[in-house]
Coordinates of C-alpha atoms in Angstrom, one line a residue:
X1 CA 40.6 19.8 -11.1
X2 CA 36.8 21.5 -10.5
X3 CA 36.5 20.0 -14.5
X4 CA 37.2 16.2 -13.4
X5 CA 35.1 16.8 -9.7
X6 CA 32.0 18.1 -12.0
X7 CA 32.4 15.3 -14.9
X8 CA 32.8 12.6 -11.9
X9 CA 29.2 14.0 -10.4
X10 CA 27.8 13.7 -13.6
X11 CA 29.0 10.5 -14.2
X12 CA 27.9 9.4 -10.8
X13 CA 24.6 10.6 -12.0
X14 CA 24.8 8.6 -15.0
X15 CA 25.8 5.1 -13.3
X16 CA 23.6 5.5 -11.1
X17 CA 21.1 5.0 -13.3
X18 CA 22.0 1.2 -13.3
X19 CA 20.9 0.9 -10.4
X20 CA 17.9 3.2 -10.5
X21 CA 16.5 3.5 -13.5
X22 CA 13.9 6.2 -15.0
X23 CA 10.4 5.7 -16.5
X24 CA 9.4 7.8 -19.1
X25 CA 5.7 8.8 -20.0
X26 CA 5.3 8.2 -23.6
X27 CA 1.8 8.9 -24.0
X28 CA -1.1 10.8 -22.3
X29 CA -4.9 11.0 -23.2
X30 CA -7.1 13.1 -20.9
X31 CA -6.2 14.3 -17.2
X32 CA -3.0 12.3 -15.9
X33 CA -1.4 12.9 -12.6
X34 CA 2.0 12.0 -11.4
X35 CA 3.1 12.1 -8.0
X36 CA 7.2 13.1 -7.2
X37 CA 8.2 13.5 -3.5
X38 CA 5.0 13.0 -2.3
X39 CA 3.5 16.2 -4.5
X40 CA 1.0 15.4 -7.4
X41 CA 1.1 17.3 -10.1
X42 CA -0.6 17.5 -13.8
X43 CA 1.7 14.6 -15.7
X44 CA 3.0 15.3 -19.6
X45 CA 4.6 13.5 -22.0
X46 CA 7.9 13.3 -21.7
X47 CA 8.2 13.5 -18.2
X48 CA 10.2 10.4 -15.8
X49 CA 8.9 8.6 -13.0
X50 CA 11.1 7.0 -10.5
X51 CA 11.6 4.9 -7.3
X52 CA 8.3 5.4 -5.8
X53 CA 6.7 8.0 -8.0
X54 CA 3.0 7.5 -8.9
X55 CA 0.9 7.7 -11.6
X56 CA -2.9 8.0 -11.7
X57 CA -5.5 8.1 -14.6
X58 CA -9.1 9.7 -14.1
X59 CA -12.4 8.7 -16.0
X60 CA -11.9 8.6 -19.9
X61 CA -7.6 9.0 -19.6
X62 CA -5.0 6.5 -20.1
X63 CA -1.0 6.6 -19.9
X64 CA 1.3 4.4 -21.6
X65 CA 4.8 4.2 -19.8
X66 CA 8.3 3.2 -21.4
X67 CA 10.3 1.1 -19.1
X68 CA 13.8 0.3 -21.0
X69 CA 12.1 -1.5 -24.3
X70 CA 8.7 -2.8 -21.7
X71 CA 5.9 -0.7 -22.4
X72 CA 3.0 -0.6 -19.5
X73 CA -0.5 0.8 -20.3
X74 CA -2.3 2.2 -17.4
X75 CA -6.3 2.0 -18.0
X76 CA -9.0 4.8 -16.6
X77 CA -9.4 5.1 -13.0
X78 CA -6.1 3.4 -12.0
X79 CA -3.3 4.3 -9.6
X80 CA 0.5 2.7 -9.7
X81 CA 3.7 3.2 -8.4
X82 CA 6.9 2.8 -9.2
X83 CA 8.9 0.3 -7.6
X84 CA 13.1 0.6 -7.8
X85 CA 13.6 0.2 -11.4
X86 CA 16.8 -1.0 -12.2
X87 CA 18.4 -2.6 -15.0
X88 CA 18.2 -5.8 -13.3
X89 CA 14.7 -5.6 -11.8
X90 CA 11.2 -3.6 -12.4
X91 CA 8.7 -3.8 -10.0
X92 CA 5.4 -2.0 -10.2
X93 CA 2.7 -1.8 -7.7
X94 CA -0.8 -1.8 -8.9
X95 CA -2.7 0.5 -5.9
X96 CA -6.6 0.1 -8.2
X97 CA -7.7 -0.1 -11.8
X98 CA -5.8 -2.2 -14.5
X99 CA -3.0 -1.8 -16.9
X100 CA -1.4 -4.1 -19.7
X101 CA 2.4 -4.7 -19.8
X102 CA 4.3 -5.8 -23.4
X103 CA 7.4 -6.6 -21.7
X104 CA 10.7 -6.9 -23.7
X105 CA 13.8 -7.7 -21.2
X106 CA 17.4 -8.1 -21.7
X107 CA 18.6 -11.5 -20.4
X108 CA 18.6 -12.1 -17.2
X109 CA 16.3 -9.2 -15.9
X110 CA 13.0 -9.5 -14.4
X111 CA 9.8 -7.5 -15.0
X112 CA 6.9 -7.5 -11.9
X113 CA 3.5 -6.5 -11.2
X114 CA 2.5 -6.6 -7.4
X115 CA -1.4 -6.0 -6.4
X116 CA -2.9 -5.6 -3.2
X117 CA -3.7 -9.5 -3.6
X118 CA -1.6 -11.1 -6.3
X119 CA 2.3 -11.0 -7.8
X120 CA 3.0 -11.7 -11.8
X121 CA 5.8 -12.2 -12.9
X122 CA 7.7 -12.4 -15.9
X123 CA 10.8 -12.0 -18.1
X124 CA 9.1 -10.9 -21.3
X125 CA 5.7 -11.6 -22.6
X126 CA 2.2 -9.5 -22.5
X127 CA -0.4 -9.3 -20.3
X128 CA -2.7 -7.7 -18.6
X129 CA -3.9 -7.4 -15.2
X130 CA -6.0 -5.8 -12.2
X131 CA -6.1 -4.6 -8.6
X132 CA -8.0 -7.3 -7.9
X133 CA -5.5 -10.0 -9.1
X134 CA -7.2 -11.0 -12.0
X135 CA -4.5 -11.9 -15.0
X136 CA -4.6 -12.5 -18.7
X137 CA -1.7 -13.3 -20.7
X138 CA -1.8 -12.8 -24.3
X139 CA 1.4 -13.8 -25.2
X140 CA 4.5 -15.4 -23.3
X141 CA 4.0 -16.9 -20.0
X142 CA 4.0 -15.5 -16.7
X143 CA 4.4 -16.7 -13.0
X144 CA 1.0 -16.1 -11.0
X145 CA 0.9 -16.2 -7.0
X146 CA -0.4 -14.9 -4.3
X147 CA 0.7 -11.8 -2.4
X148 CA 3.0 -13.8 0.4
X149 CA 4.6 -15.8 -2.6
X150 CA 3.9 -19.1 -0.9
X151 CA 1.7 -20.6 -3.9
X152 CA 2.3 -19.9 -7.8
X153 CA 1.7 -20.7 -11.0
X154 CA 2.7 -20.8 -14.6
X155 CA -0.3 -19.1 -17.3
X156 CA 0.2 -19.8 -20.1
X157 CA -0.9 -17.4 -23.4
X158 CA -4.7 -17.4 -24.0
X159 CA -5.4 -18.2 -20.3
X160 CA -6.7 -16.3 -17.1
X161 CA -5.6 -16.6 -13.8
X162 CA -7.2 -15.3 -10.1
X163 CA -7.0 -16.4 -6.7
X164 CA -9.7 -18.5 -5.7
X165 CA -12.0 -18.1 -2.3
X166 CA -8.9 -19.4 -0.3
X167 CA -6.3 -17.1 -1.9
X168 CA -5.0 -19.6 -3.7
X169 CA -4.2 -19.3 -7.5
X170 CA -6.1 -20.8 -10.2
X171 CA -6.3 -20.6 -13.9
X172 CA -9.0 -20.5 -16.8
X173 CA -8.6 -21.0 -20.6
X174 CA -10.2 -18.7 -22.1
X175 CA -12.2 -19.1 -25.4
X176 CA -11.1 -17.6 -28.8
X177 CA -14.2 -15.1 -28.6
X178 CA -13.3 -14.4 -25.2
X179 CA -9.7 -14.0 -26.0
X180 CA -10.3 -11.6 -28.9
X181 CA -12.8 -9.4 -26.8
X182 CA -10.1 -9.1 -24.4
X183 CA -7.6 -8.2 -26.7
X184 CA -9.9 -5.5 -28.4
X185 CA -10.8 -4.1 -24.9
X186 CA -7.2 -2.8 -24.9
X187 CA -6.7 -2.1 -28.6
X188 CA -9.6 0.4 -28.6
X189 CA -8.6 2.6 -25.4
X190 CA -5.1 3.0 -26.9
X191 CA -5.0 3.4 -30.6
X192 CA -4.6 7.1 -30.1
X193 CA -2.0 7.1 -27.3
X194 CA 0.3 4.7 -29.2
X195 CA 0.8 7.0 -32.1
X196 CA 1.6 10.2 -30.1
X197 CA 3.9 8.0 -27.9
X198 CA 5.2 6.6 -31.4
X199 CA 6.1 10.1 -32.5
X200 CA 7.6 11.4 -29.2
X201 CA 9.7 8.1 -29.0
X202 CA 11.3 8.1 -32.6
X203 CA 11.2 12.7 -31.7
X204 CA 13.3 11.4 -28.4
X205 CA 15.2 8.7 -30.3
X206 CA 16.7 12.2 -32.9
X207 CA 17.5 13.9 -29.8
X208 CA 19.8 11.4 -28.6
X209 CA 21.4 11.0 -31.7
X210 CA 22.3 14.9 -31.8
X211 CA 23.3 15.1 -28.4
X212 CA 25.9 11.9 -29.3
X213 CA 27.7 13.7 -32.4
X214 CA 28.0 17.4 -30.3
X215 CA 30.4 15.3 -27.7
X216 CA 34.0 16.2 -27.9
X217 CA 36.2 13.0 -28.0
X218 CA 38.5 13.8 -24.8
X219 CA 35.8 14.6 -23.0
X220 CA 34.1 11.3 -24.0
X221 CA 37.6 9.2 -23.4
X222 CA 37.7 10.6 -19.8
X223 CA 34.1 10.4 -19.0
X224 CA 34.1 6.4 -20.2
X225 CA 37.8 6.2 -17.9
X226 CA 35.4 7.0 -14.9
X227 CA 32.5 5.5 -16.0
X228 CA 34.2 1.7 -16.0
X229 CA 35.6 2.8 -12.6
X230 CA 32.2 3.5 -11.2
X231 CA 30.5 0.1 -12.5
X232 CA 33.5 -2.1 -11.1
X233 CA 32.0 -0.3 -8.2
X234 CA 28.4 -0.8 -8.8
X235 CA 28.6 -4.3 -9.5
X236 CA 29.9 -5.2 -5.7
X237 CA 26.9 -2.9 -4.5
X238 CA 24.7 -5.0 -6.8
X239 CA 26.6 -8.1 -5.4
X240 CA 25.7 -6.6 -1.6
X241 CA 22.1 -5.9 -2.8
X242 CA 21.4 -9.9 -3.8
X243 CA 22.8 -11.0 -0.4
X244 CA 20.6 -8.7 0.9
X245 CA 17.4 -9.8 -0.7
X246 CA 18.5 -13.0 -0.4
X247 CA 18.5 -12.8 3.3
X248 CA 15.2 -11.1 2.8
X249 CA 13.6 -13.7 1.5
X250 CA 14.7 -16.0 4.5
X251 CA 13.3 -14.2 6.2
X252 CA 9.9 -13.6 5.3
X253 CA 9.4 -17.4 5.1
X254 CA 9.4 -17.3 8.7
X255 CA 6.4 -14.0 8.7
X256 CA 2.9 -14.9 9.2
X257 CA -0.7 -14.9 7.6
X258 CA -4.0 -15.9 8.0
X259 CA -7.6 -16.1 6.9
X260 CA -11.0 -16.1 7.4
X261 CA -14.5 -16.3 5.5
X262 CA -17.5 -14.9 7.6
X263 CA -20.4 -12.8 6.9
X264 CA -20.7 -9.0 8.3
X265 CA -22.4 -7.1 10.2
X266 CA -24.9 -5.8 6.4
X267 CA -25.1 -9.7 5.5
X268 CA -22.2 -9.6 3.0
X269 CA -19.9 -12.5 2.3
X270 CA -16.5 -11.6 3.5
X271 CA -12.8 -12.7 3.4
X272 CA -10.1 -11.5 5.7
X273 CA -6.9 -11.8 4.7
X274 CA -4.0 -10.8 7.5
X275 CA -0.3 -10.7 6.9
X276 CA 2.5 -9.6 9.5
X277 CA 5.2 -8.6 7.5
X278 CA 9.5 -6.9 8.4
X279 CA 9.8 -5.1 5.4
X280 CA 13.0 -4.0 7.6
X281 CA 15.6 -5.2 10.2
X282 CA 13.8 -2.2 12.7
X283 CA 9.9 -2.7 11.3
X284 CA 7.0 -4.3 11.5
X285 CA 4.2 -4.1 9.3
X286 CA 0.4 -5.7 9.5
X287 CA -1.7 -5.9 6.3
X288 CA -5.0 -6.8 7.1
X289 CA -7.0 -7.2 3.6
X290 CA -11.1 -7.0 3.9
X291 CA -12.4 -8.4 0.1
X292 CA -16.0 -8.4 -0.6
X293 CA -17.6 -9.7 -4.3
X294 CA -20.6 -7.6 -3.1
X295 CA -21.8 -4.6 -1.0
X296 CA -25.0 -3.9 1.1
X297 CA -25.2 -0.8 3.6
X298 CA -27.2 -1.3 6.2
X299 CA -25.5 0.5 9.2
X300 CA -27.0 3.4 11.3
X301 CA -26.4 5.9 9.3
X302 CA -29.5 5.6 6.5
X303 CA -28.7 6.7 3.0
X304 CA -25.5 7.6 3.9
X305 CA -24.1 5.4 1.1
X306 CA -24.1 5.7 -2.3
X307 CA -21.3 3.7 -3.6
X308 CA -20.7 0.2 -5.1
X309 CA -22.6 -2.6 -4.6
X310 CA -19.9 -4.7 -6.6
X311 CA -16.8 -5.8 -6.3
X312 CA -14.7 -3.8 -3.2
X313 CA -11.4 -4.4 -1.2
X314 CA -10.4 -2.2 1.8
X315 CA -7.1 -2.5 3.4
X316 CA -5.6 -1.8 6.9
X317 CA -1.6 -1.0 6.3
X318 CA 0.3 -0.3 9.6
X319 CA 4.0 -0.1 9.9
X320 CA 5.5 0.5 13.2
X321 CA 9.5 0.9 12.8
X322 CA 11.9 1.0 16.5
X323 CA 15.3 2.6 17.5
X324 CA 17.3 -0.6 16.7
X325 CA 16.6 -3.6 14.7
X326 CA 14.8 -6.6 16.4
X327 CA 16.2 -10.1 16.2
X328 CA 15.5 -11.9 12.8
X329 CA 13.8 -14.8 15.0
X330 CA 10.5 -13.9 16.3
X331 CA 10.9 -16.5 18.7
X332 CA 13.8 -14.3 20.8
X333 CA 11.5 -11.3 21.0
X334 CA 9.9 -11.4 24.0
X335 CA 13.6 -11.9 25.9
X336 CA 15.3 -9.1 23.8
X337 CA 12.0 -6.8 24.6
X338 CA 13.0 -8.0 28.2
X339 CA 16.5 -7.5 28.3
X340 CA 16.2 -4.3 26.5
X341 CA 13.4 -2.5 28.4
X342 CA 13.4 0.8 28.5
X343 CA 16.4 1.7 26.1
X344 CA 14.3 0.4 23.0
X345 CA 12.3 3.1 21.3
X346 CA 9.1 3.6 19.3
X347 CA 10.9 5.9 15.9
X348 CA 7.6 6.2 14.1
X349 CA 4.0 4.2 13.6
X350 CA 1.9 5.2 10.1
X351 CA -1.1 3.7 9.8
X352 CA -3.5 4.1 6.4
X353 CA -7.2 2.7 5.9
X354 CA -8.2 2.8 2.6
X355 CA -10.8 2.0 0.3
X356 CA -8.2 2.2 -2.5
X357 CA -10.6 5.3 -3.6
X358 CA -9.6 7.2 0.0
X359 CA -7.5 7.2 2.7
X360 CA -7.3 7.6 6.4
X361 CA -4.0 8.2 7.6
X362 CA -2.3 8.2 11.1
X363 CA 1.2 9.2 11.5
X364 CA 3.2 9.3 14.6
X365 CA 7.1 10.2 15.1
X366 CA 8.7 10.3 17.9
X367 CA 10.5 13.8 19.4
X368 CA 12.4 14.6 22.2
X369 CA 11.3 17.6 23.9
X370 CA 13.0 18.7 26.8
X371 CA 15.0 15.3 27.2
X372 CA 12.1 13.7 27.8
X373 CA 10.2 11.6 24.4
X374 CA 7.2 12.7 23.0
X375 CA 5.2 10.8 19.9
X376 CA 3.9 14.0 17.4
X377 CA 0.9 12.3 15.7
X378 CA -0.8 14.2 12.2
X379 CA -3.8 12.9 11.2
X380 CA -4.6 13.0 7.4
X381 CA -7.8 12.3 4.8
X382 CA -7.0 11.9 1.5
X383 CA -3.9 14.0 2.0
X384 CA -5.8 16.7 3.3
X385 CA -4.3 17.6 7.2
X386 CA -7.1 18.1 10.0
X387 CA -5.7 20.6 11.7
X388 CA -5.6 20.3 15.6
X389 CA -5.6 23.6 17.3
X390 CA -8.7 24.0 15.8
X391 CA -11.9 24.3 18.3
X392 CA -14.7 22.6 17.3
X393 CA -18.3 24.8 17.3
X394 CA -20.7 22.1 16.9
X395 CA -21.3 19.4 19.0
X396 CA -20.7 15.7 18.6
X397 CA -23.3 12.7 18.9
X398 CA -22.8 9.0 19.6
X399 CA -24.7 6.0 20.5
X400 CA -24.1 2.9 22.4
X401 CA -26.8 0.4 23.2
X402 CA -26.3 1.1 26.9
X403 CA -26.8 -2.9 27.4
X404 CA -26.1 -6.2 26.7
X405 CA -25.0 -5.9 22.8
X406 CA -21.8 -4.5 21.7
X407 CA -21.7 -1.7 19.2
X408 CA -21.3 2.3 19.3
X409 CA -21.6 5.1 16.6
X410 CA -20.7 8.7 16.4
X411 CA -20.0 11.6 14.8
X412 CA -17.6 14.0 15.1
X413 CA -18.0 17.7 15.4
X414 CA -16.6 19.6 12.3
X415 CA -13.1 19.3 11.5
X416 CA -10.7 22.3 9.7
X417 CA -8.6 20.0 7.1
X418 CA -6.4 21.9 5.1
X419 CA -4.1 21.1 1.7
X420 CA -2.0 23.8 -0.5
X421 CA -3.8 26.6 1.2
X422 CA -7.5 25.7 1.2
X423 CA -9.7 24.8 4.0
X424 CA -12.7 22.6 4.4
X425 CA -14.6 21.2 7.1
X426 CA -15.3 17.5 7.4
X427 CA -17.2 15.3 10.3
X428 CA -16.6 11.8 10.5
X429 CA -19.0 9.1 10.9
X430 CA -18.1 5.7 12.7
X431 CA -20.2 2.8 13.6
X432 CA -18.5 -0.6 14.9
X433 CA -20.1 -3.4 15.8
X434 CA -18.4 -7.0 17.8
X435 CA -19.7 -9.6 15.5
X436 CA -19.0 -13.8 15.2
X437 CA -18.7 -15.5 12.0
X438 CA -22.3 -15.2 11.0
X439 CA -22.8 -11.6 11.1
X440 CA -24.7 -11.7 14.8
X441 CA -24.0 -9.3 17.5
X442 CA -21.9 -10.3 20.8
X443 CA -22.6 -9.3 24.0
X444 CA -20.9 -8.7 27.2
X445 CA -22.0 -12.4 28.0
X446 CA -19.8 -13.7 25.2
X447 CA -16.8 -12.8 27.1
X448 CA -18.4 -14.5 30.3
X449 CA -18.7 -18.0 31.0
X450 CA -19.8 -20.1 28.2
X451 CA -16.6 -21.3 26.0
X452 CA -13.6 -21.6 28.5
X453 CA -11.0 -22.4 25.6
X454 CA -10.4 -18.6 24.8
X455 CA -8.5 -19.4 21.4
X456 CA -11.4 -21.4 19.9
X457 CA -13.3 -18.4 21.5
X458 CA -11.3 -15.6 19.3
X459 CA -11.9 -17.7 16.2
X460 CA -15.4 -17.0 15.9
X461 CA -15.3 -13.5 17.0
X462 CA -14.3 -10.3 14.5
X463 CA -14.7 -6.7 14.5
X464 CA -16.3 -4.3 12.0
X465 CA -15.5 -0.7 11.7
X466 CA -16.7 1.8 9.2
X467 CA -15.9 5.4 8.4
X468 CA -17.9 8.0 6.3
X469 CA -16.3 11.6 5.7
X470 CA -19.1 14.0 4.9
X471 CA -18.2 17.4 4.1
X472 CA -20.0 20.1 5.9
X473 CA -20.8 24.1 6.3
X474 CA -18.9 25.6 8.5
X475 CA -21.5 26.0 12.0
X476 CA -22.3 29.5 13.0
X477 CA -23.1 29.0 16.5
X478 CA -22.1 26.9 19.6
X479 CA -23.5 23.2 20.0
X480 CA -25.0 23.7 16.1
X481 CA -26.2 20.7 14.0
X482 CA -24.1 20.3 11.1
X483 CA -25.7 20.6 8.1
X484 CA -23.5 18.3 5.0
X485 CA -22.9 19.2 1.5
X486 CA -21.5 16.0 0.1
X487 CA -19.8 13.2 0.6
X488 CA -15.7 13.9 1.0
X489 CA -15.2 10.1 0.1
X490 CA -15.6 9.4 -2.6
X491 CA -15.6 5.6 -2.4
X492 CA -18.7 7.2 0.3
X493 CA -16.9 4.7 3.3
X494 CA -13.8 2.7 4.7
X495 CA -15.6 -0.9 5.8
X496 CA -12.7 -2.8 7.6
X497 CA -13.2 -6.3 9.7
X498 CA -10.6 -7.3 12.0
X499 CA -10.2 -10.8 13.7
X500 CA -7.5 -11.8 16.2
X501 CA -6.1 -14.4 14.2
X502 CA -3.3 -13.4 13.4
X503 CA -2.7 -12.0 17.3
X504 CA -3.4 -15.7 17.9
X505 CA -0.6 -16.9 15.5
X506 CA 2.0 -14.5 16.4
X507 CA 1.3 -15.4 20.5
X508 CA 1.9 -19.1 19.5
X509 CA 5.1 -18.5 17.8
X510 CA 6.7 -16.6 20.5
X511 CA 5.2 -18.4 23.3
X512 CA 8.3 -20.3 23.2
X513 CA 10.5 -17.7 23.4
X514 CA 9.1 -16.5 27.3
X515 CA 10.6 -20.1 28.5
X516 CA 14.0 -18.3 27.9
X517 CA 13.5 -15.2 30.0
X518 CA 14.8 -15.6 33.5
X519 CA 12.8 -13.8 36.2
X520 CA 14.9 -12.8 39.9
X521 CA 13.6 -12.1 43.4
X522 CA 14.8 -8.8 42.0
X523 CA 12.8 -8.2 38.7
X524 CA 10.9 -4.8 40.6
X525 CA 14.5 -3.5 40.9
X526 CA 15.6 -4.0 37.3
X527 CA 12.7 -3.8 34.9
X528 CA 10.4 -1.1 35.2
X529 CA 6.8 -2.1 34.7
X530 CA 6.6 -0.2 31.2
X531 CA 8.6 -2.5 30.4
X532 CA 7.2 -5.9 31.8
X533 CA 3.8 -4.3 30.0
X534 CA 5.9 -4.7 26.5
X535 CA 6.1 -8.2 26.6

């Protein structure tokens, strides 16, 4: 009996594996890192990746991957994770840098590359793409869209594909020079990773032979008995997981986006692109995307930057996820917020800004302490923890204009963060300034008089926020000026711009939903004011 319960887990194990398949590392050259259960350590051939595991290259190192018979090259200076494989579906999401994908697919199975901007996909072809969404096929065809879905393409081999100043796809053919260049781009960095991931495929390919012919044939008759039992299983949990998705997709037709091109607060050209987003039935989630084809620093804190003056994308990612899932409409929130009051719960709130070089991280869960709740926030950059019971030595300075215009900056006294056991002290730097569309400064007479129509109002207005993270000494004595030894970002700073667009979007949609809330003579008696301040 123990015999049958231990093949069974094993063979659980094994089916499993339909569903959630394992990536292998076939090939390494210079420093490689995986991440497994939120831990990154040194990666090494050989070694799987799976739902949600990361992999990340530094200067000069590559990785190839081997997904079923797909093999996905992963460039210098890149980061991805690993999205649910399955023998059904892959899905990887590129975080930065660029990788190249020679997909080979059984039928009916679908192969996907999600960027912070754009989706490809495909069902077996090769390509290559970026974190900034640009795409070159080289052989095959793949579908090319945006990151909502809502517009896509078909590129064919020998083309290009990006998303255009609107977000919306478009695609280049590209010469035979310019095809070739592209072609050797890849060939180059890999040559030597292809033949040690060659050797440990065919070394891996001998194993599995051996293992096959050591099997006793009982044990094989019994384990295949179970085995059919468990995919007649797995097939209606596949079965469940399409109705799912399919209700999924329903869904997020019905979630919003917007955008807008305006200059900042520096002179730069910028798009914002906002989505609102239920990843699940009890979550939210609010993307907003600030994408620049050029930097200038010219803040308040002089020479303070060092970093690109190319290309750059930060992102705002919040999720906010509640005790019980909110109605699929968005329309018949504000009367379920209402009906529900109190007895609705805030479970958790993560919020990351990121350069896509470094994070700033916010996390909140909620506790009950003594009956009563309690939200436990930890705050964390680039995975190092700032530890709160820490008392500051030095002293903090800030600056407002004191007047008319709208903008602030400060910086924080030292910080103790701490990771694996070491300790360093940080001060963070912020400067935000209320701008309109042509980089200009508002003022409290903005808000006063002047426009009366207070949506065409919020279209023009935006805010800017930026972070530096400096590392400093730690101060010897009270009130002390910190004195820096480097920058602890090392993208050098977070640059976000927010609008209220898509605020303005999301209060249209559910505008009509307040008509069905019925108010009483006796609302003070039933809803308690926390509550009326939800809606």
């Amino acid at each position: 009996m123990r015999y049958k319960i231990l093949v069974s887990i094993f063979i659980c194990a094994f089916a499993a594996s339909d569903l959630f398949s394992e990536v292998k590392i076939i090939a390494t050259v210079g420093p490689v890192a995986a991440m497994r259960s939120g831990v990154w350590r040194e990666a090494r051939m050989g070694d799987g990746v799976s739902h949600l595991d990361k992999i990340k290259t530094a200067s000069n190192s590559q990785a190839v991957l081997l997904d079923g018979e797909s093999k996905i090259y992963v460039r210098e200076n890149s980061e991805m994770e690993v999205k649910s494989p399955s023998k059904d579906e892959s899905v990887f999401s590129l975080i930065m840098g660029k990788i190249r994908a020679k997909v080979k697919l059984a039928g009916g199975s679908k192969f996907r590359v999600v960027t912070p901007v754009a989706v490809a996909s495909v069902r077996g072809t090769d390509f290559g793409i970026d974190s900034y969404g640009e795409l070159v096929v080289f052989e095959g065809a793949v579908e090319f869209s945006d990151i909502m879905m809502s517009q896509s393409i078909t590129v064919e081999s020998g083309n290009l594909a990006k998303l255009d100043e609107t977000g919306l796809p478009i695609e280049k053919i590209l010469s035979a020079d310019e095809l070739q260049s592209r072609q050797n781009e890849w060939q180059e960095t890999f040559n030597g990773a292809l033949e040690e991931g060659k050797r440990l495929e065919e070394k891996s390919d001998e194993k599995v032979e051996e293992d096959e012919k050591t099997k006793r044939d009982d044990v094989a008759s019994e384990l295949a008995q179970i085995k059919q039992e468990l995919r007649e299983m797995i097939r209606d949990v596949k079965a469940d997981i399409v109705v799912a998705r399919d209700i999924t997709n329903e869904i997020k037709q019905a979630d919003i986006s917007s955008g807008r091109t305006l200059t900042d607060r520096f002179g730069n050209l910028v798009r914002v692109e906002q989505q609102f987003l239920r990843p699940e039935a009890d979550t939210i989630q609010f993307v907003n995307i600030t994408k620049r084809d050029s930097y200038r620093y010219a803040g308040f804190f002089k020479d303070a930057y060092s970093g690109t003056t190319g290309h750059r994308m930060d992102i705002c990612n919040a999720k906010i996820k509640f005790s019980e899932n909110l109605p699929d409409a968005m329309t018949d929130w504000p009367k379920y917020f209402f009906d529900r009051g109190d007895n609705i719960k805030l479970e958790s709130a993560e919020v990351t800004l990121t350069n896509r070089k470094d994070s700033y991280e916010i996390k909140a869960r909620r506790k009950v302490v003594d009956g009563k709740d309690d939200m436990k926030s930890e705050i964390f950059l680039n995975g190092w923890k700032i530890n709160e019971s820490y008392n500051s030595i030095a002293k903090s300075e800030s600056m407002d204009d004191g007047g008319e215009e709208l903008y602030i900056w400060a910086k924080s006294p030292e910080m103790k963060i701490e990771r694996d056991g070491q300790t360093k002290y940080v001060s963070v730097w912020t400067e935000a300034y209320a701008i309109n569309n042509s980089g200009g400064l508002l003022t409290k007479n903005t808000f006063v008089g002047g426009e009366t129509n207070p949506f065409k109002l919020f279209k023009e207005i935006a805010l800017q926020n930026v972070i530096f993270v400096k590392e400093v000494e730690m101060p010897t004595q009270k009130d002390a000026l910190l004195k820096v030894k480097g920058d602890f970002f090392e993208g050098r700073n977070i640059d976000l711009i927010f609008t209220p667009d898509i605020v303005i979007a999301m209060a249209s949609k559910m505008a009509s939903g307040l008509s069905r809330i019925k108010f009483s003579s006796g609302i003070n008696e039933n809803k308690s004011p926390k509550s009326l301040i939800r809606l």
